């Protein structure tokens, strides 16, 4: 027997059972159905627990890395890449060494620092001597003032030389050692500014680079965005800020933060969401399917689509009573797939029919209900 024939047969049986139901004096929207008749009709029940939301509509989304979560390590000085200390896709910690760069400019800057430090020490000693002589009246105060001005200028040159080496990536201990006349470094170790994953290495060992050339790209994927492609006509169904988003097939969720103001050629707008849970399960650039919760929220009962019967322009669910069922009017708030969220005079603990509703509707209308 074909599927259509089986369905038609079951429908005829449902009407036949409905016509055979006893005509006890009941309220207009309540009708009697025994347990045996329920079994014959194939009625299944679902217990109402508490008002809740239903999974929203499903849309495509792209995983995006926020600009603030990525940085590029550039060459602070011109030189030659002496050694690469990390590999592609390797996780790095803040301050971890990425590569060694041999640069003639590094030696020149260290020499400038040594000279500036030496002049500063001499200027400080001269200032102290001139102040003492001026206090004893041996020299005029003007000489002490000139010495103070010269010491301030030499101190500024020292700070400038130190700042240049800091920008080049030399650590504080090395700068202090050079300033004190210690050994100079022949190579510069370039380190990660923040933790993350090495996503791109743009150079090779032995390659000559110029100042500001990009060397290594590092991304922190602990924070991600979802750019959801939302059809224009669906804008009013979602919450642009604070709405719940779940990634299909992943233990990952997000919260909406903004809705785009421009419409693409495919008539979609971008709904952006911050990933709040499960970011390690996603990869920047991949496409996923997401469920976006409906806007509005409020109290509502999640029920299967098959549980709702239509009569005219009204919707009903059939609530189980001691003797049968009560056709209870409801308002459909939203729908997604095979689920609806309805509002009506329903209570936790009640049971509603979720299958063979067409047979129950025939029994209800056969008793004069639904007027």
mmCIF file of C-alpha atoms in Angstrom:
data_model
loop_
_atom_site.group_PDB
_atom_site.id
_atom_site.type_symbol
_atom_site.label_atom_id
_atom_site.label_comp_id
_atom_site.label_asym_id
_atom_site.label_seq_id
_atom_site.Cartn_x
_atom_site.Cartn_y
_atom_site.Cartn_z
ATOM 1 C CA UNK A 1 0.000 0.000 0.000
ATOM 2 C CA UNK A 2 1.360 3.432 -0.937
ATOM 3 C CA UNK A 3 2.031 6.145 1.651
ATOM 4 C CA UNK A 4 -0.830 8.313 0.282
ATOM 5 C CA UNK A 5 -3.303 5.442 0.507
ATOM 6 C CA UNK A 6 -2.230 4.640 4.091
ATOM 7 C CA UNK A 7 -2.604 8.283 5.135
ATOM 8 C CA UNK A 8 -6.088 8.501 3.531
ATOM 9 C CA UNK A 9 -7.141 5.293 5.292
ATOM 10 C CA UNK A 10 -6.005 6.589 8.686
ATOM 11 C CA UNK A 11 -7.848 9.868 8.117
ATOM 12 C CA UNK A 12 -11.093 8.028 7.291
ATOM 13 C CA UNK A 13 -10.679 5.902 10.427
ATOM 14 C CA UNK A 14 -10.153 9.029 12.493
ATOM 15 C CA UNK A 15 -13.404 10.543 11.231
ATOM 16 C CA UNK A 16 -15.234 7.300 11.816
ATOM 17 C CA UNK A 17 -14.008 7.116 15.428
ATOM 18 C CA UNK A 18 -14.853 10.778 15.917
ATOM 19 C CA UNK A 19 -18.445 10.187 14.798
ATOM 20 C CA UNK A 20 -18.721 7.231 17.160
ATOM 21 C CA UNK A 21 -17.676 9.224 20.264
ATOM 22 C CA UNK A 22 -20.402 9.514 22.958
ATOM 23 C CA UNK A 23 -22.454 12.715 22.967
ATOM 24 C CA UNK A 24 -22.243 13.497 26.688
ATOM 25 C CA UNK A 25 -23.223 17.016 27.696
ATOM 26 C CA UNK A 26 -19.884 18.841 27.717
ATOM 27 C CA UNK A 27 -18.691 22.398 27.265
ATOM 28 C CA UNK A 28 -18.608 23.592 23.650
ATOM 29 C CA UNK A 29 -14.805 23.170 23.366
ATOM 30 C CA UNK A 30 -14.496 20.016 25.479
ATOM 31 C CA UNK A 31 -15.197 16.587 24.066
ATOM 32 C CA UNK A 32 -14.897 13.042 25.405
ATOM 33 C CA UNK A 33 -12.212 10.640 24.175
ATOM 34 C CA UNK A 34 -11.494 7.368 25.979
ATOM 35 C CA UNK A 35 -8.088 5.764 26.354
ATOM 36 C CA UNK A 36 -9.083 3.050 23.867
ATOM 37 C CA UNK A 37 -10.168 5.635 21.335
ATOM 38 C CA UNK A 38 -6.911 7.548 21.846
ATOM 39 C CA UNK A 39 -4.999 4.356 21.112
ATOM 40 C CA UNK A 40 -7.081 3.692 18.023
ATOM 41 C CA UNK A 41 -6.465 7.212 16.772
ATOM 42 C CA UNK A 42 -2.758 6.997 17.562
ATOM 43 C CA UNK A 43 -2.806 10.063 19.798
ATOM 44 C CA UNK A 44 0.426 10.828 21.634
ATOM 45 C CA UNK A 45 0.738 13.348 24.451
ATOM 46 C CA UNK A 46 3.407 15.815 25.514
ATOM 47 C CA UNK A 47 3.683 17.254 29.017
ATOM 48 C CA UNK A 48 4.067 21.010 29.332
ATOM 49 C CA UNK A 49 6.999 21.845 31.596
ATOM 50 C CA UNK A 50 7.521 25.611 31.613
ATOM 51 C CA UNK A 51 7.445 28.527 29.179
ATOM 52 C CA UNK A 52 10.616 28.721 27.098
ATOM 53 C CA UNK A 53 11.987 29.791 23.748
ATOM 54 C CA UNK A 54 12.469 27.620 20.678
ATOM 55 C CA UNK A 55 15.550 27.342 18.473
ATOM 56 C CA UNK A 56 15.491 30.198 15.976
ATOM 57 C CA UNK A 57 15.864 30.096 12.224
ATOM 58 C CA UNK A 58 19.103 28.799 10.722
ATOM 59 C CA UNK A 59 21.366 31.083 8.688
ATOM 60 C CA UNK A 60 24.888 30.848 7.211
ATOM 61 C CA UNK A 61 27.673 32.650 9.063
ATOM 62 C CA UNK A 62 31.389 33.245 8.626
ATOM 63 C CA UNK A 63 33.854 33.038 11.513
ATOM 64 C CA UNK A 64 35.806 36.304 11.688
ATOM 65 C CA UNK A 65 38.877 37.261 13.697
ATOM 66 C CA UNK A 66 38.446 40.760 15.224
ATOM 67 C CA UNK A 67 41.148 43.213 14.079
ATOM 68 C CA UNK A 68 42.220 43.762 17.688
ATOM 69 C CA UNK A 69 43.070 40.041 18.006
ATOM 70 C CA UNK A 70 45.759 40.037 15.338
ATOM 71 C CA UNK A 71 49.087 41.812 14.990
ATOM 72 C CA UNK A 72 52.020 41.808 12.590
ATOM 73 C CA UNK A 73 55.620 41.714 13.802
ATOM 74 C CA UNK A 74 57.660 44.003 11.529
ATOM 75 C CA UNK A 75 61.392 44.464 11.164
ATOM 76 C CA UNK A 76 62.461 47.255 13.564
ATOM 77 C CA UNK A 77 65.759 47.654 11.664
ATOM 78 C CA UNK A 78 67.168 46.644 8.297
ATOM 79 C CA UNK A 79 69.169 43.441 8.448
ATOM 80 C CA UNK A 80 69.371 39.718 7.692
ATOM 81 C CA UNK A 81 67.185 37.018 9.239
ATOM 82 C CA UNK A 82 69.691 34.875 11.091
ATOM 83 C CA UNK A 83 67.346 32.274 12.607
ATOM 84 C CA UNK A 84 63.627 31.470 12.768
ATOM 85 C CA UNK A 85 62.604 30.304 16.242
ATOM 86 C CA UNK A 86 58.905 29.451 15.608
ATOM 87 C CA UNK A 87 56.908 27.593 12.987
ATOM 88 C CA UNK A 88 53.623 28.059 11.175
ATOM 89 C CA UNK A 89 50.538 27.447 13.353
ATOM 90 C CA UNK A 90 52.671 27.305 16.500
ATOM 91 C CA UNK A 91 51.232 28.735 19.718
ATOM 92 C CA UNK A 92 53.375 31.444 21.286
ATOM 93 C CA UNK A 93 53.357 33.187 24.650
ATOM 94 C CA UNK A 94 53.869 36.900 25.371
ATOM 95 C CA UNK A 95 57.565 37.715 25.127
ATOM 96 C CA UNK A 96 58.489 34.457 23.383
ATOM 97 C CA UNK A 97 61.368 34.711 20.890
ATOM 98 C CA UNK A 98 60.215 34.578 17.256
ATOM 99 C CA UNK A 99 63.431 35.147 15.272
ATOM 100 C CA UNK A 100 66.993 36.552 15.346
ATOM 101 C CA UNK A 101 67.854 39.523 13.149
ATOM 102 C CA UNK A 102 71.467 40.553 12.442
ATOM 103 C CA UNK A 103 71.579 44.290 11.766
ATOM 104 C CA UNK A 104 74.497 46.736 11.319
ATOM 105 C CA UNK A 105 72.128 49.489 12.468
ATOM 106 C CA UNK A 106 71.845 47.760 15.832
ATOM 107 C CA UNK A 107 75.569 48.244 16.448
ATOM 108 C CA UNK A 108 75.351 51.900 15.422
ATOM 109 C CA UNK A 109 72.464 52.556 17.801
ATOM 110 C CA UNK A 110 74.268 50.828 20.669
ATOM 111 C CA UNK A 111 77.346 52.967 19.991
ATOM 112 C CA UNK A 112 75.188 56.102 20.096
ATOM 113 C CA UNK A 113 73.804 54.958 23.439
ATOM 114 C CA UNK A 114 77.294 54.417 24.897
ATOM 115 C CA UNK A 115 78.396 57.876 23.729
ATOM 116 C CA UNK A 116 75.231 59.530 25.067
ATOM 117 C CA UNK A 117 75.605 57.753 28.414
ATOM 118 C CA UNK A 118 79.258 58.828 28.675
ATOM 119 C CA UNK A 119 78.440 62.475 27.901
ATOM 120 C CA UNK A 120 75.571 62.373 30.398
ATOM 121 C CA UNK A 121 77.831 61.105 33.186
ATOM 122 C CA UNK A 122 80.376 63.820 32.419
ATOM 123 C CA UNK A 123 77.684 66.505 32.310
ATOM 124 C CA UNK A 124 76.300 65.395 35.683
ATOM 125 C CA UNK A 125 79.762 65.590 37.298
ATOM 126 C CA UNK A 126 80.359 69.006 35.765
ATOM 127 C CA UNK A 127 77.005 70.227 37.049
ATOM 128 C CA UNK A 128 77.740 69.089 40.584
ATOM 129 C CA UNK A 129 81.184 70.806 40.521
ATOM 130 C CA UNK A 130 79.815 74.097 39.129
ATOM 131 C CA UNK A 131 77.000 74.114 41.715
ATOM 132 C CA UNK A 132 79.509 73.640 44.521
ATOM 133 C CA UNK A 133 81.823 76.387 43.204
ATOM 134 C CA UNK A 134 78.894 78.762 42.774
ATOM 135 C CA UNK A 135 77.716 78.073 46.324
ATOM 136 C CA UNK A 136 81.203 78.947 47.625
ATOM 137 C CA UNK A 137 81.245 82.153 45.573
ATOM 138 C CA UNK A 138 84.221 81.083 43.489
ATOM 139 C CA UNK A 139 82.334 81.215 40.158
ATOM 140 C CA UNK A 140 79.219 83.197 39.143
ATOM 141 C CA UNK A 141 75.793 81.543 39.280
ATOM 142 C CA UNK A 142 75.566 81.816 35.501
ATOM 143 C CA UNK A 143 78.154 79.037 35.079
ATOM 144 C CA UNK A 144 76.064 76.696 37.259
ATOM 145 C CA UNK A 145 72.973 77.533 35.194
ATOM 146 C CA UNK A 146 74.831 76.853 31.927
ATOM 147 C CA UNK A 147 76.070 73.531 33.325
ATOM 148 C CA UNK A 148 72.500 72.595 34.334
ATOM 149 C CA UNK A 149 71.244 73.364 30.816
ATOM 150 C CA UNK A 150 73.996 71.259 29.250
ATOM 151 C CA UNK A 151 73.300 68.371 31.636
ATOM 152 C CA UNK A 152 69.585 68.456 30.762
ATOM 153 C CA UNK A 153 70.388 68.316 27.031
ATOM 154 C CA UNK A 154 72.768 65.362 27.485
ATOM 155 C CA UNK A 155 70.170 63.560 29.627
ATOM 156 C CA UNK A 156 67.600 64.042 26.848
ATOM 157 C CA UNK A 157 70.020 62.603 24.265
ATOM 158 C CA UNK A 158 70.545 59.586 26.512
ATOM 159 C CA UNK A 159 66.807 58.980 26.808
ATOM 160 C CA UNK A 160 66.449 59.291 23.042
ATOM 161 C CA UNK A 161 69.162 56.692 22.467
ATOM 162 C CA UNK A 162 67.546 54.341 24.991
ATOM 163 C CA UNK A 163 64.125 54.787 23.374
ATOM 164 C CA UNK A 164 65.527 53.957 19.915
ATOM 165 C CA UNK A 165 66.896 50.658 21.204
ATOM 166 C CA UNK A 166 63.655 49.859 23.031
ATOM 167 C CA UNK A 167 61.750 50.392 19.785
ATOM 168 C CA UNK A 168 64.255 48.085 18.084
ATOM 169 C CA UNK A 169 63.334 45.375 20.594
ATOM 170 C CA UNK A 170 66.320 45.413 22.930
ATOM 171 C CA UNK A 171 65.356 44.503 26.483
ATOM 172 C CA UNK A 172 65.904 46.814 29.461
ATOM 173 C CA UNK A 173 68.759 44.769 30.932
ATOM 174 C CA UNK A 174 70.707 44.866 27.669
ATOM 175 C CA UNK A 175 70.147 48.607 27.266
ATOM 176 C CA UNK A 176 71.408 49.224 30.800
ATOM 177 C CA UNK A 177 74.474 47.046 30.213
ATOM 178 C CA UNK A 178 75.390 48.900 27.007
ATOM 179 C CA UNK A 179 74.855 52.274 28.673
ATOM 180 C CA UNK A 180 77.264 51.241 31.436
ATOM 181 C CA UNK A 181 79.931 50.374 28.851
ATOM 182 C CA UNK A 182 79.332 46.619 28.693
ATOM 183 C CA UNK A 183 79.404 44.287 25.696
ATOM 184 C CA UNK A 184 77.187 45.129 22.748
ATOM 185 C CA UNK A 185 74.803 42.644 21.102
ATOM 186 C CA UNK A 186 75.522 41.505 17.564
ATOM 187 C CA UNK A 187 71.943 40.347 16.836
ATOM 188 C CA UNK A 188 68.454 41.348 17.802
ATOM 189 C CA UNK A 189 65.966 38.802 19.168
ATOM 190 C CA UNK A 190 62.433 39.772 18.092
ATOM 191 C CA UNK A 191 59.737 38.652 20.500
ATOM 192 C CA UNK A 192 55.932 38.258 20.505
ATOM 193 C CA UNK A 193 54.049 41.221 21.941
ATOM 194 C CA UNK A 194 51.117 39.043 23.021
ATOM 195 C CA UNK A 195 50.124 35.408 23.063
ATOM 196 C CA UNK A 196 48.453 33.698 20.143
ATOM 197 C CA UNK A 197 49.070 31.461 17.151
ATOM 198 C CA UNK A 198 51.524 32.098 14.333
ATOM 199 C CA UNK A 199 49.303 32.331 11.266
ATOM 200 C CA UNK A 200 51.859 33.475 8.707
ATOM 201 C CA UNK A 201 55.663 33.663 8.354
ATOM 202 C CA UNK A 202 56.582 36.014 5.537
ATOM 203 C CA UNK A 203 60.360 35.516 5.554
ATOM 204 C CA UNK A 204 63.031 32.789 5.343
ATOM 205 C CA UNK A 205 66.354 32.271 7.073
ATOM 206 C CA UNK A 206 69.071 34.278 5.353
ATOM 207 C CA UNK A 207 66.641 36.732 3.788
ATOM 208 C CA UNK A 208 67.526 40.439 3.862
ATOM 209 C CA UNK A 209 64.731 42.701 5.085
ATOM 210 C CA UNK A 210 64.236 46.430 5.296
ATOM 211 C CA UNK A 211 62.900 48.378 8.243
ATOM 212 C CA UNK A 212 59.095 47.925 8.666
ATOM 213 C CA UNK A 213 58.958 44.836 6.427
ATOM 214 C CA UNK A 214 56.359 42.347 7.776
ATOM 215 C CA UNK A 215 57.954 39.263 9.310
ATOM 216 C CA UNK A 216 55.455 37.214 11.326
ATOM 217 C CA UNK A 217 51.690 37.430 11.810
ATOM 218 C CA UNK A 218 50.235 36.339 15.153
ATOM 219 C CA UNK A 219 46.537 35.893 15.941
ATOM 220 C CA UNK A 220 44.780 35.371 19.262
ATOM 221 C CA UNK A 221 41.752 33.202 18.438
ATOM 222 C CA UNK A 222 40.344 33.214 21.978
ATOM 223 C CA UNK A 223 37.926 35.933 20.821
ATOM 224 C CA UNK A 224 35.980 35.507 17.577
ATOM 225 C CA UNK A 225 33.051 37.057 15.735
ATOM 226 C CA UNK A 226 30.275 35.478 13.695
ATOM 227 C CA UNK A 227 29.135 37.471 10.659
ATOM 228 C CA UNK A 228 25.649 36.088 10.027
ATOM 229 C CA UNK A 229 24.031 36.608 6.623
ATOM 230 C CA UNK A 230 20.471 37.580 7.490
ATOM 231 C CA UNK A 231 17.805 38.059 4.785
ATOM 232 C CA UNK A 232 16.461 41.610 4.808
ATOM 233 C CA UNK A 233 12.900 40.475 5.453
ATOM 234 C CA UNK A 234 14.035 38.689 8.643
ATOM 235 C CA UNK A 235 15.474 41.782 10.351
ATOM 236 C CA UNK A 236 12.467 42.329 12.577
ATOM 237 C CA UNK A 237 12.608 38.726 13.854
ATOM 238 C CA UNK A 238 15.983 39.024 15.562
ATOM 239 C CA UNK A 239 17.520 41.077 18.348
ATOM 240 C CA UNK A 240 20.404 43.194 17.068
ATOM 241 C CA UNK A 241 22.060 43.410 20.489
ATOM 242 C CA UNK A 242 21.920 40.730 23.173
ATOM 243 C CA UNK A 243 20.224 38.001 21.103
ATOM 244 C CA UNK A 244 21.227 34.368 21.581
ATOM 245 C CA UNK A 245 23.035 32.509 18.768
ATOM 246 C CA UNK A 246 23.964 28.805 18.688
ATOM 247 C CA UNK A 247 26.299 27.176 16.165
ATOM 248 C CA UNK A 248 24.747 24.065 14.638
ATOM 249 C CA UNK A 249 26.740 20.921 15.380
ATOM 250 C CA UNK A 250 29.156 22.656 17.780
ATOM 251 C CA UNK A 251 29.050 23.281 21.515
ATOM 252 C CA UNK A 252 29.417 26.973 20.741
ATOM 253 C CA UNK A 253 27.230 29.994 21.435
ATOM 254 C CA UNK A 254 27.388 33.730 20.810
ATOM 255 C CA UNK A 255 25.536 36.969 21.566
ATOM 256 C CA UNK A 256 24.535 39.454 18.875
ATOM 257 C CA UNK A 257 26.179 42.881 19.038
ATOM 258 C CA UNK A 258 25.171 44.810 15.915
ATOM 259 C CA UNK A 259 23.152 44.743 12.697
ATOM 260 C CA UNK A 260 24.669 46.053 9.477
ATOM 261 C CA UNK A 261 23.271 49.148 7.768
ATOM 262 C CA UNK A 262 23.973 48.104 4.166
ATOM 263 C CA UNK A 263 22.339 45.408 2.062
ATOM 264 C CA UNK A 264 24.392 43.064 -0.122
ATOM 265 C CA UNK A 265 23.569 42.112 -3.706
ATOM 266 C CA UNK A 266 22.017 38.905 -2.370
ATOM 267 C CA UNK A 267 19.632 41.034 -0.268
ATOM 268 C CA UNK A 268 21.160 40.130 3.079
ATOM 269 C CA UNK A 269 22.454 42.200 5.971
ATOM 270 C CA UNK A 270 25.261 41.237 8.334
ATOM 271 C CA UNK A 271 24.258 40.406 11.893
ATOM 272 C CA UNK A 272 27.412 40.317 14.012
ATOM 273 C CA UNK A 273 27.756 38.217 17.160
ATOM 274 C CA UNK A 274 30.517 37.798 19.750
ATOM 275 C CA UNK A 275 31.422 34.163 20.468
ATOM 276 C CA UNK A 276 31.005 33.696 24.228
ATOM 277 C CA UNK A 277 31.523 29.930 24.523
ATOM 278 C CA UNK A 278 33.348 27.316 22.473
ATOM 279 C CA UNK A 279 35.689 29.596 20.487
ATOM 280 C CA UNK A 280 38.398 26.858 20.268
ATOM 281 C CA UNK A 281 35.941 24.775 18.203
ATOM 282 C CA UNK A 282 35.912 27.404 15.442
ATOM 283 C CA UNK A 283 38.511 28.540 12.919
ATOM 284 C CA UNK A 284 38.727 32.046 11.428
ATOM 285 C CA UNK A 285 37.473 32.069 7.854
ATOM 286 C CA UNK A 286 35.291 28.950 8.031
ATOM 287 C CA UNK A 287 31.570 28.983 7.250
ATOM 288 C CA UNK A 288 29.068 27.518 9.714
ATOM 289 C CA UNK A 289 25.311 27.288 10.205
ATOM 290 C CA UNK A 290 23.862 29.152 13.188
ATOM 291 C CA UNK A 291 20.473 29.382 14.889
ATOM 292 C CA UNK A 292 19.444 32.901 15.852
ATOM 293 C CA UNK A 293 16.860 33.234 18.615
ATOM 294 C CA UNK A 294 13.716 35.167 17.827
ATOM 295 C CA UNK A 295 13.284 38.727 19.035
ATOM 296 C CA UNK A 296 10.730 39.617 21.656
ATOM 297 C CA UNK A 297 11.105 36.618 23.926
ATOM 298 C CA UNK A 298 8.451 36.741 26.630
ATOM 299 C CA UNK A 299 6.391 33.880 27.955
ATOM 300 C CA UNK A 300 5.624 31.112 25.507
ATOM 301 C CA UNK A 301 5.248 27.338 25.284
ATOM 302 C CA UNK A 302 7.416 25.368 22.830
ATOM 303 C CA UNK A 303 5.278 22.784 20.999
ATOM 304 C CA UNK A 304 5.602 20.746 17.794
ATOM 305 C CA UNK A 305 3.999 22.119 14.646
ATOM 306 C CA UNK A 306 1.752 19.032 14.508
ATOM 307 C CA UNK A 307 0.235 19.923 17.902
ATOM 308 C CA UNK A 308 -1.533 23.040 16.599
ATOM 309 C CA UNK A 309 -4.856 22.808 14.769
ATOM 310 C CA UNK A 310 -6.289 25.650 12.689
ATOM 311 C CA UNK A 311 -9.940 26.567 12.585
ATOM 312 C CA UNK A 312 -10.692 29.656 10.578
ATOM 313 C CA UNK A 313 -8.180 32.334 11.547
ATOM 314 C CA UNK A 314 -7.585 30.837 15.010
ATOM 315 C CA UNK A 315 -5.149 28.271 16.349
ATOM 316 C CA UNK A 316 -5.866 25.602 19.003
ATOM 317 C CA UNK A 317 -4.101 22.907 20.977
ATOM 318 C CA UNK A 318 -5.932 19.956 22.519
ATOM 319 C CA UNK A 319 -5.364 19.725 26.278
ATOM 320 C CA UNK A 320 -6.018 16.354 27.910
ATOM 321 C CA UNK A 321 -8.806 16.334 30.518
ATOM 322 C CA UNK A 322 -10.252 13.583 32.723
ATOM 323 C CA UNK A 323 -12.802 12.628 30.116
ATOM 324 C CA UNK A 324 -11.215 13.705 26.868
ATOM 325 C CA UNK A 325 -9.737 16.901 25.485
ATOM 326 C CA UNK A 326 -10.300 20.642 25.680
ATOM 327 C CA UNK A 327 -9.712 22.693 22.527
ATOM 328 C CA UNK A 328 -7.699 25.612 23.902
ATOM 329 C CA UNK A 329 -7.109 28.696 21.744
ATOM 330 C CA UNK A 330 -3.487 29.829 21.470
ATOM 331 C CA UNK A 331 -1.521 32.570 19.747
ATOM 332 C CA UNK A 332 1.460 31.493 17.665
ATOM 333 C CA UNK A 333 4.362 33.757 18.607
ATOM 334 C CA UNK A 334 7.059 32.373 16.305
ATOM 335 C CA UNK A 335 8.115 29.265 14.434
ATOM 336 C CA UNK A 336 11.261 27.524 13.263
ATOM 337 C CA UNK A 337 11.422 24.207 11.448
ATOM 338 C CA UNK A 338 9.092 21.749 13.192
ATOM 339 C CA UNK A 339 8.676 23.819 16.387
ATOM 340 C CA UNK A 340 6.307 26.592 17.403
ATOM 341 C CA UNK A 341 6.131 28.882 20.418
ATOM 342 C CA UNK A 342 2.559 29.614 21.498
ATOM 343 C CA UNK A 343 0.813 31.683 24.149
ATOM 344 C CA UNK A 344 -2.467 30.803 25.791
ATOM 345 C CA UNK A 345 -4.200 29.692 28.993
ATOM 346 C CA UNK A 346 -1.843 26.772 29.526
ATOM 347 C CA UNK A 347 -0.261 25.577 32.757
ATOM 348 C CA UNK A 348 2.787 23.489 33.666
ATOM 349 C CA UNK A 349 1.890 19.820 34.053
ATOM 350 C CA UNK A 350 -0.881 19.823 31.442
ATOM 351 C CA UNK A 351 -0.666 17.360 28.564
ATOM 352 C CA UNK A 352 -1.403 18.228 24.962
ATOM 353 C CA UNK A 353 -1.895 16.037 21.915
ATOM 354 C CA UNK A 354 0.999 16.121 19.464
ATOM 355 C CA UNK A 355 -0.124 13.477 16.944
ATOM 356 C CA UNK A 356 -3.402 12.595 15.186
ATOM 357 C CA UNK A 357 -4.623 16.129 15.850
ATOM 358 C CA UNK A 358 -6.710 15.962 12.671
ATOM 359 C CA UNK A 359 -8.795 13.172 14.199
ATOM 360 C CA UNK A 360 -9.263 15.122 17.464
ATOM 361 C CA UNK A 361 -10.265 18.189 15.485
ATOM 362 C CA UNK A 362 -12.918 16.131 13.651
ATOM 363 C CA UNK A 363 -14.251 14.865 16.972
ATOM 364 C CA UNK A 364 -14.318 18.405 18.386
ATOM 365 C CA UNK A 365 -16.124 19.874 15.386
ATOM 366 C CA UNK A 366 -18.489 16.916 15.334
ATOM 367 C CA UNK A 367 -19.644 18.000 18.835
ATOM 368 C CA UNK A 368 -20.333 21.501 17.713
ATOM 369 C CA UNK A 369 -17.146 23.114 18.981
ATOM 370 C CA UNK A 370 -14.983 25.653 17.270
ATOM 371 C CA UNK A 371 -17.793 28.123 16.683
#
